[in-house]
Amino acid sequence: MVSKIGINGYGTIGKRVADAIKLQDDMELVGVTKNTPNFEAKLAEKKNYDLYSSTKKRYDKFVEKGYKVEGTLDDLIDKVDLIVDCTPAGIGKRNKKKYEENDVKAIFQGGESHELTDFSFNSSINYEKALGRDYIRVVSCNTTALCRTISRLKNNFQIGKIRATMIRRGGDPDQDDRGPLNAIKPKLEVPSHHGPDVQSVDSEIDIETTAVKVPTTIMHMHSLNVEVSKDITKEKIVSTLRKDPRILLIEKDTGIDSTSKLVELARDEGRKRYDIWEIPIWVKSIEVTEGGIYLFQAVHQESDVVPENIDGIRAMLELENSRGKSKQKTNETLGIGE
Ligand code: NAD
């Protein structure tokens, strides 16, 4: 059976999840909502995605501008089994009531609080616990990256405390009002919220984080330190990480030593929007010392959560009960790990 899915909020995350749904054979994209009749709405129309407005008032604006609009969010909700809510942080909370009243399942994004759904999701950690659920939250781009790498290490080695610093992009490439422009801005609330966010997915992970913002738009970077038992070698860590297609090991002799070169690689590979769904980790940066494992990983903030949304849909609608099979299907359709 093909499940019917709607996207509420066709922005940075929403347009990527919409395109990913189109690649699946067990789900169908019924339509997308837009708040503003802008270039993204025009592009959705060009792709033959059915367009809905977020409200009735907005509907009239779209019609005035000559858009073909199928209805409002309420009409979209009537036609679907599940909504992927990709509206800006905080708006999902307002929408949840509407989903509940209409008995429709929904996925929220990392900008919403854990408390909204009481279930924070990462397919490498708690896929099975999402089976059949009505509401889940796919954690943020940074938390998704931490969850992927840490769960891989935790499932294969005896790990202890994790300390991580997030070097965060100032804004996404289209966010021309964000910063800093010429500064490094530390998050003075220490530890940062990222550690507790990881623990909202797996409470057994012992992690403390700090964060700074820097003037870049393309990717985040994480510096990780993981305490481990003494018998662990760099070789064992590398071979364990290599087995996960959602982790991209950057080999020593590639000349890729920055986020800008990673983006260049993605562009040269012809990846749509230069998306990097995998978490790139520099092999050279992986070292084991008395202090534990050290490594650097990069995060393409606009796309690493996309496969998690697809797996989340499969789990909630019980289209696939096996985490491995869902992840494999998502990986193959998106071209992850190729
Ligand atoms: P965005 O601003 O790029 O897109 C949001 C979309 O929702 C826009 O198309 C906007 O027009 C539309 N919208 C605005 N108000 C609306 C409303 N009331 N009803 C319906 N649509 C409305 O935002 P985004 O970056 O895609 O973020 C969406 C969610 O994903 C947030 O929770 C965010 O924290 C999370 N997230 C973002 C990133 C990232 O790097 N951008 C990464 C991971 C998670």
Short mmCIF file of C-alpha atoms and ligand atoms in Angstrom, two decimals:
data_model
loop_
_atom_site.label_atom_id
_atom_site.label_comp_id
_atom_site.label_asym_id
_atom_site.label_seq_id
_atom_site.Cartn_x
_atom_site.Cartn_y
_atom_site.Cartn_z
CA MET A 1 0.00 0.00 0.00
CA VAL A 2 1.29 3.45 -0.88
CA SER A 3 0.91 5.95 1.98
CA LYS A 4 -0.16 9.53 1.40
CA ILE A 5 2.13 12.21 2.74
CA GLY A 6 1.86 16.02 2.93
CA ILE A 7 4.58 18.57 3.62
CA ASN A 8 3.65 21.58 5.72
CA GLY A 9 6.30 24.27 5.12
CA TYR A 10 8.10 23.98 1.79
CA GLY A 11 11.37 25.64 2.83
CA THR A 12 14.94 24.44 3.35
CA ILE A 13 14.01 21.12 4.96
CA GLY A 14 10.51 20.74 3.45
CA LYS A 15 11.62 20.91 -0.18
CA ARG A 16 14.31 18.30 0.40
CA VAL A 17 11.96 15.92 2.21
CA ALA A 18 9.38 16.41 -0.59
CA ASP A 19 11.94 15.45 -3.25
CA ALA A 20 13.03 12.43 -1.17
CA ILE A 21 9.42 11.22 -0.81
CA LYS A 22 9.04 11.37 -4.60
CA LEU A 23 11.84 8.79 -4.84
CA GLN A 24 10.08 6.20 -2.62
CA ASP A 25 7.73 3.51 -3.93
CA ASP A 26 5.87 3.04 -0.63
CA MET A 27 4.80 6.66 -0.17
CA GLU A 28 3.20 9.35 -2.32
CA LEU A 29 3.62 13.13 -2.05
CA VAL A 30 0.07 14.53 -2.04
CA GLY A 31 1.06 18.18 -1.76
CA VAL A 32 3.05 20.91 -0.06
CA THR A 33 2.00 24.04 1.79
CA LYS A 34 3.56 27.45 1.32
CA ASN A 35 3.07 30.58 3.36
CA THR A 36 4.33 33.04 0.76
CA PRO A 37 3.92 33.09 -3.03
CA ASN A 38 7.66 33.31 -3.74
CA PHE A 39 10.20 31.55 -5.99
CA GLU A 40 9.98 28.35 -3.95
CA ALA A 41 6.22 28.21 -4.57
CA LYS A 42 6.88 28.80 -8.27
CA LEU A 43 9.41 25.94 -8.32
CA ALA A 44 6.97 23.61 -6.52
CA GLU A 45 4.43 24.43 -9.22
CA LYS A 46 7.01 23.74 -11.94
CA LYS A 47 7.68 20.32 -10.40
CA ASN A 48 3.94 19.57 -10.49
CA TYR A 49 3.75 19.41 -6.70
CA ASP A 50 0.19 20.26 -5.63
CA LEU A 51 0.32 23.56 -3.79
CA TYR A 52 -1.71 24.43 -0.68
CA SER A 53 -1.65 27.65 1.30
CA SER A 54 -1.00 27.67 5.04
CA THR A 55 -4.25 29.61 5.78
CA LYS A 56 -7.41 30.83 4.01
CA LYS A 57 -6.10 34.42 4.07
CA ARG A 58 -2.90 33.26 2.39
CA TYR A 59 -4.93 31.25 -0.15
CA ASP A 60 -6.37 34.48 -1.57
CA LYS A 61 -2.86 35.94 -1.92
CA PHE A 62 -1.73 32.94 -3.98
CA VAL A 63 -4.83 33.14 -6.19
CA GLU A 64 -4.30 36.91 -6.69
CA LYS A 65 -0.76 36.17 -7.92
CA GLY A 66 -2.08 33.60 -10.41
CA TYR A 67 -1.01 30.40 -8.65
CA LYS A 68 -3.01 27.19 -9.00
CA VAL A 69 -3.76 26.35 -5.37
CA GLU A 70 -5.52 23.12 -4.40
CA GLY A 71 -6.73 24.47 -1.05
CA THR A 72 -5.42 25.23 2.41
CA LEU A 73 -3.53 23.19 5.01
CA ASP A 74 -6.89 21.90 6.27
CA ASP A 75 -7.67 20.44 2.83
CA LEU A 76 -4.22 18.82 2.63
CA ILE A 77 -4.65 17.29 6.09
CA ASP A 78 -7.94 15.71 4.93
CA LYS A 79 -6.14 13.86 2.14
CA VAL A 80 -3.10 12.40 3.89
CA ASP A 81 -2.00 9.70 6.35
CA LEU A 82 0.87 11.78 7.69
CA ILE A 83 2.12 15.38 7.62
CA VAL A 84 5.82 16.21 7.75
CA ASP A 85 5.77 19.57 9.52
CA CYS A 86 8.75 21.60 8.27
CA THR A 87 7.52 25.02 9.37
CA PRO A 88 9.92 27.40 11.16
CA ALA A 89 10.83 26.58 14.77
CA GLY A 90 7.89 27.05 17.15
CA ILE A 91 5.13 26.98 14.51
CA GLY A 92 4.89 23.17 14.64
CA LYS A 93 3.69 23.47 18.23
CA ARG A 94 0.74 25.58 17.04
CA ASN A 95 -0.03 23.08 14.24
CA LYS A 96 -0.07 20.00 16.46
CA LYS A 97 -3.57 20.74 17.79
CA LYS A 98 -4.88 20.77 14.23
CA TYR A 99 -3.25 17.40 13.46
CA GLU A 100 -4.70 15.89 16.64
CA GLU A 101 -8.21 17.20 15.90
CA ASN A 102 -8.03 15.67 12.42
CA ASP A 103 -6.50 12.40 13.58
CA VAL A 104 -3.49 12.70 11.29
CA LYS A 105 0.02 11.58 12.22
CA ALA A 106 2.84 14.14 12.11
CA ILE A 107 6.61 14.43 12.16
CA PHE A 108 8.06 17.61 13.66
CA GLN A 109 11.58 18.96 13.22
CA GLY A 110 14.41 19.83 15.58
CA GLY A 111 13.30 23.43 16.10
CA GLU A 112 10.43 22.12 18.22
CA SER A 113 10.96 20.95 21.79
CA HIS A 114 11.25 17.31 22.83
CA GLU A 115 8.18 17.83 25.03
CA LEU A 116 5.95 18.46 22.00
CA THR A 117 5.94 14.75 21.10
CA ASP A 118 7.79 13.21 24.04
CA PHE A 119 9.70 11.20 21.45
CA SER A 120 12.87 12.39 19.74
CA PHE A 121 13.90 10.25 16.79
CA ASN A 122 17.09 9.09 15.13
CA SER A 123 16.87 6.04 12.88
CA SER A 124 20.23 4.66 14.02
CA ILE A 125 19.05 4.63 17.64
CA ASN A 126 15.31 4.21 18.17
CA TYR A 127 13.61 3.21 14.90
CA GLU A 128 11.73 0.33 16.56
CA LYS A 129 10.33 2.61 19.27
CA ALA A 130 8.82 4.85 16.56
CA LEU A 131 6.78 2.01 15.03
CA GLY A 132 3.11 2.99 14.90
CA ARG A 133 3.60 6.28 16.80
CA ASP A 134 1.34 9.23 16.00
CA TYR A 135 3.88 12.03 16.65
CA ILE A 136 7.65 12.13 16.58
CA ARG A 137 10.33 14.82 16.43
CA VAL A 138 13.32 14.35 14.12
CA VAL A 139 16.16 15.95 16.08
CA SER A 140 18.18 18.89 14.72
CA CYS A 141 21.02 18.63 12.20
CA ASN A 142 23.70 18.82 14.92
CA THR A 143 21.98 16.28 17.16
CA THR A 144 21.40 13.94 14.20
CA ALA A 145 25.13 14.02 13.40
CA LEU A 146 26.13 13.40 17.02
CA CYS A 147 23.60 10.55 17.31
CA ARG A 148 24.90 8.83 14.18
CA THR A 149 28.56 8.81 15.13
CA ILE A 150 28.11 8.18 18.84
CA SER A 151 25.59 5.33 18.38
CA ARG A 152 28.02 3.65 15.98
CA LEU A 153 30.82 3.87 18.56
CA LYS A 154 28.53 2.94 21.48
CA ASN A 155 27.21 -0.18 19.72
CA ASN A 156 30.72 -1.45 18.99
CA PHE A 157 32.96 -0.29 21.86
CA GLN A 158 32.73 0.40 25.54
CA ILE A 159 32.60 4.18 25.58
CA GLY A 160 32.53 6.64 28.47
CA LYS A 161 32.01 10.38 28.65
CA ILE A 162 31.76 12.39 25.44
CA ARG A 163 32.77 16.01 25.15
CA ALA A 164 31.97 17.85 21.94
CA THR A 165 32.20 21.39 20.59
CA MET A 166 29.90 22.47 17.79
CA ILE A 167 31.37 25.05 15.40
CA ARG A 168 28.10 26.22 13.92
CA ARG A 169 27.34 27.97 10.65
CA GLY A 170 25.91 31.46 11.14
CA GLY A 171 22.91 30.78 8.88
CA ASP A 172 21.84 28.76 5.85
CA PRO A 173 23.02 30.05 2.43
CA ASP A 174 19.72 31.85 1.77
CA GLN A 175 19.55 33.49 5.22
CA ASP A 176 21.00 36.88 4.29
CA ASP A 177 19.91 38.42 7.60
CA ARG A 178 21.88 36.06 9.84
CA GLY A 179 25.37 36.29 11.30
CA PRO A 180 27.91 36.78 12.71
CA LEU A 181 29.58 38.44 9.73
CA ASN A 182 33.00 39.09 11.21
CA ALA A 183 33.16 37.43 14.61
CA ILE A 184 33.29 34.14 16.45
CA LYS A 185 30.34 34.07 18.81
CA PRO A 186 30.47 31.63 21.73
CA LYS A 187 27.28 30.25 23.22
CA LEU A 188 27.79 31.49 26.75
CA GLU A 189 25.28 29.08 28.26
CA VAL A 190 27.62 26.20 29.05
CA PRO A 191 27.09 23.30 28.49
CA SER A 192 25.02 23.91 25.36
CA HIS A 193 21.59 22.36 24.71
CA HIS A 194 22.98 19.85 22.20
CA GLY A 195 24.09 17.35 24.87
CA PRO A 196 20.63 17.11 26.51
CA ASP A 197 19.12 16.91 23.02
CA VAL A 198 21.23 13.81 22.25
CA GLN A 199 20.06 12.39 25.60
CA SER A 200 16.44 12.98 24.57
CA VAL A 201 17.08 10.25 21.96
CA ASP A 202 19.28 7.99 24.11
CA SER A 203 19.43 8.80 27.82
CA GLU A 204 22.37 6.39 28.30
CA ILE A 205 24.75 8.63 26.32
CA ASP A 206 26.97 10.58 28.72
CA ILE A 207 27.68 13.82 26.82
CA GLU A 208 28.47 17.47 27.45
CA THR A 209 28.68 20.02 24.65
CA THR A 210 29.67 23.61 23.97
CA ALA A 211 29.00 25.71 20.86
CA VAL A 212 30.32 28.69 18.90
CA LYS A 213 28.94 30.38 15.79
CA VAL A 214 31.24 31.34 12.91
CA PRO A 215 30.83 33.35 9.68
CA THR A 216 30.11 30.49 7.26
CA THR A 217 26.88 29.22 5.73
CA ILE A 218 27.72 25.89 4.14
CA MET A 219 28.30 23.43 6.99
CA HIS A 220 28.82 22.92 10.72
CA MET A 221 31.91 21.24 12.18
CA HIS A 222 32.12 19.15 15.39
CA SER A 223 35.21 18.43 17.45
CA LEU A 224 34.55 15.23 19.41
CA ASN A 225 36.35 13.57 22.29
CA VAL A 226 35.05 10.18 23.43
CA GLU A 227 36.47 8.34 26.46
CA VAL A 228 37.12 4.67 25.66
CA SER A 229 38.62 1.51 27.16
CA LYS A 230 42.35 1.01 26.48
CA ASP A 231 42.22 -1.83 23.89
CA ILE A 232 40.70 0.34 21.15
CA THR A 233 42.84 1.22 18.14
CA LYS A 234 42.41 3.77 15.39
CA GLU A 235 42.12 0.92 12.86
CA LYS A 236 39.20 -0.63 14.74
CA ILE A 237 37.41 2.72 14.91
CA VAL A 238 37.93 3.42 11.22
CA SER A 239 36.68 -0.01 10.15
CA THR A 240 33.61 0.32 12.40
CA LEU A 241 32.70 3.77 11.07
CA ARG A 242 33.34 2.64 7.49
CA LYS A 243 30.53 0.07 7.73
CA ASP A 244 27.85 2.77 8.12
CA PRO A 245 26.82 4.23 4.74
CA ARG A 246 25.49 7.33 6.52
CA ILE A 247 29.03 8.15 7.64
CA LEU A 248 31.41 9.36 4.93
CA LEU A 249 35.06 8.78 5.78
CA ILE A 250 37.33 11.37 4.20
CA GLU A 251 40.55 9.56 3.30
CA LYS A 252 43.97 11.08 3.88
CA ASP A 253 45.07 11.47 0.26
CA THR A 254 41.96 13.18 -1.13
CA GLY A 255 43.06 16.76 -0.51
CA ILE A 256 39.71 17.43 1.18
CA ASP A 257 40.71 19.36 4.27
CA SER A 258 37.83 21.81 4.73
CA THR A 259 34.06 22.14 4.49
CA SER A 260 34.40 24.17 1.29
CA LYS A 261 36.24 21.29 -0.41
CA LEU A 262 33.53 18.87 0.77
CA VAL A 263 30.94 21.08 -0.87
CA GLU A 264 33.05 21.22 -4.04
CA LEU A 265 33.13 17.39 -4.03
CA ALA A 266 29.34 17.23 -3.70
CA ARG A 267 28.97 19.75 -6.55
CA ASP A 268 31.40 17.86 -8.78
CA GLU A 269 29.51 14.62 -8.04
CA GLY A 270 26.40 16.36 -9.33
CA ARG A 271 24.56 16.05 -6.05
CA LYS A 272 21.32 17.99 -6.06
CA ARG A 273 21.72 21.28 -4.13
CA TYR A 274 25.19 19.88 -3.11
CA ASP A 275 23.44 17.90 -0.38
CA ILE A 276 25.59 15.70 1.84
CA TRP A 277 23.22 13.44 3.78
CA GLU A 278 26.14 11.48 5.26
CA ILE A 279 28.26 12.75 8.16
CA PRO A 280 31.79 13.30 6.80
CA ILE A 281 34.57 12.34 9.25
CA TRP A 282 38.24 12.99 8.53
CA VAL A 283 40.21 9.72 8.90
CA LYS A 284 43.36 11.71 9.65
CA SER A 285 41.65 13.42 12.57
CA ILE A 286 40.74 10.12 14.27
CA GLU A 287 43.29 9.57 17.04
CA VAL A 288 43.27 7.52 20.23
CA THR A 289 45.26 8.91 23.17
CA GLU A 290 45.16 8.58 26.96
CA GLY A 291 42.25 11.02 26.73
CA GLY A 292 40.16 8.81 24.42
CA ILE A 293 39.11 9.12 20.78
CA TYR A 294 39.42 12.48 19.02
CA LEU A 295 37.85 13.28 15.67
CA PHE A 296 36.47 16.06 13.48
CA GLN A 297 33.18 15.64 11.66
CA ALA A 298 31.28 17.99 9.37
CA VAL A 299 27.51 18.40 9.10
CA HIS A 300 25.54 19.53 6.07
CA GLN A 301 22.80 21.13 8.12
CA GLU A 302 20.28 21.40 5.28
CA SER A 303 20.27 17.71 4.35
CA ASP A 304 21.48 15.26 7.04
CA VAL A 305 17.98 15.09 8.59
CA VAL A 306 16.29 14.17 5.26
CA PRO A 307 16.92 10.37 5.45
CA GLU A 308 15.78 10.43 9.08
CA ASN A 309 12.43 11.95 8.00
CA ILE A 310 11.94 9.21 5.39
CA ASP A 311 12.75 6.45 7.91
CA GLY A 312 10.49 8.19 10.44
CA ILE A 313 7.54 8.06 8.00
CA ARG A 314 8.16 4.33 7.39
CA ALA A 315 8.29 3.55 11.09
CA MET A 316 5.20 5.57 12.07
CA LEU A 317 3.07 4.11 9.28
CA GLU A 318 4.64 0.65 9.82
CA LEU A 319 5.54 0.42 6.16
CA GLU A 320 8.70 -1.39 7.22
CA ASN A 321 9.28 -2.91 10.66
CA SER A 322 12.99 -3.48 10.18
CA ARG A 323 15.28 -0.52 10.79
CA GLY A 324 17.95 -2.06 8.56
CA LYS A 325 15.59 -2.51 5.63
CA SER A 326 14.15 1.00 5.91
CA LYS A 327 17.57 2.60 6.13
CA GLN A 328 18.82 0.55 3.18
CA LYS A 329 15.83 1.54 1.05
CA THR A 330 16.27 5.21 1.95
CA ASN A 331 20.01 5.03 1.28
CA GLU A 332 19.56 3.39 -2.12
CA THR A 333 16.86 5.77 -3.32
CA LEU A 334 18.73 8.91 -2.24
CA GLY A 335 22.15 7.65 -3.34
CA ILE A 336 23.58 7.68 0.19
CA GLY A 337 27.00 6.10 0.59
CA GLU A 338 27.70 6.00 -3.15
P1 NAD B 1 12.60 27.59 6.44
O1 NAD B 1 12.33 28.93 6.96
O2 NAD B 1 13.66 27.41 5.42
O3 NAD B 1 11.29 26.96 5.84
C1 NAD B 1 10.06 27.04 6.49
C2 NAD B 1 8.95 27.08 5.47
O4 NAD B 1 7.71 27.18 6.16
C3 NAD B 1 9.01 28.26 4.52
O5 NAD B 1 8.68 27.82 3.23
C4 NAD B 1 7.94 29.21 5.04
O6 NAD B 1 7.36 29.97 4.00
C5 NAD B 1 6.95 28.24 5.59
N1 NAD B 1 6.12 28.80 6.66
C6 NAD B 1 6.36 29.85 7.44
N2 NAD B 1 5.35 30.02 8.32
C7 NAD B 1 4.47 29.06 8.04
C8 NAD B 1 3.23 28.72 8.58
N3 NAD B 1 2.67 29.40 9.56
N4 NAD B 1 2.58 27.64 8.06
C9 NAD B 1 3.13 26.93 7.04
N5 NAD B 1 4.32 27.23 6.50
C10 NAD B 1 4.97 28.28 7.01
O7 NAD B 1 12.90 26.68 7.71
P2 NAD B 1 13.80 25.39 7.77
O8 NAD B 1 15.21 25.79 7.89
O9 NAD B 1 13.41 24.44 6.71
O10 NAD B 1 13.40 24.82 9.21
C11 NAD B 1 12.24 24.05 9.40
C12 NAD B 1 12.41 23.21 10.65
O11 NAD B 1 13.53 22.34 10.46
C13 NAD B 1 12.72 24.01 11.93
O12 NAD B 1 12.17 23.32 13.03
C14 NAD B 1 14.24 23.96 12.00
O13 NAD B 1 14.73 24.13 13.29
C15 NAD B 1 14.49 22.54 11.50
N6 NAD B 1 15.82 22.30 10.94
C16 NAD B 1 16.43 23.22 10.14
C17 NAD B 1 17.69 22.97 9.65
C18 NAD B 1 18.41 23.96 8.79
O14 NAD B 1 19.63 23.98 8.78
N7 NAD B 1 17.75 24.79 8.05
C19 NAD B 1 18.34 21.77 9.95
C20 NAD B 1 17.67 20.82 10.72
C21 NAD B 1 16.40 21.10 11.23
#
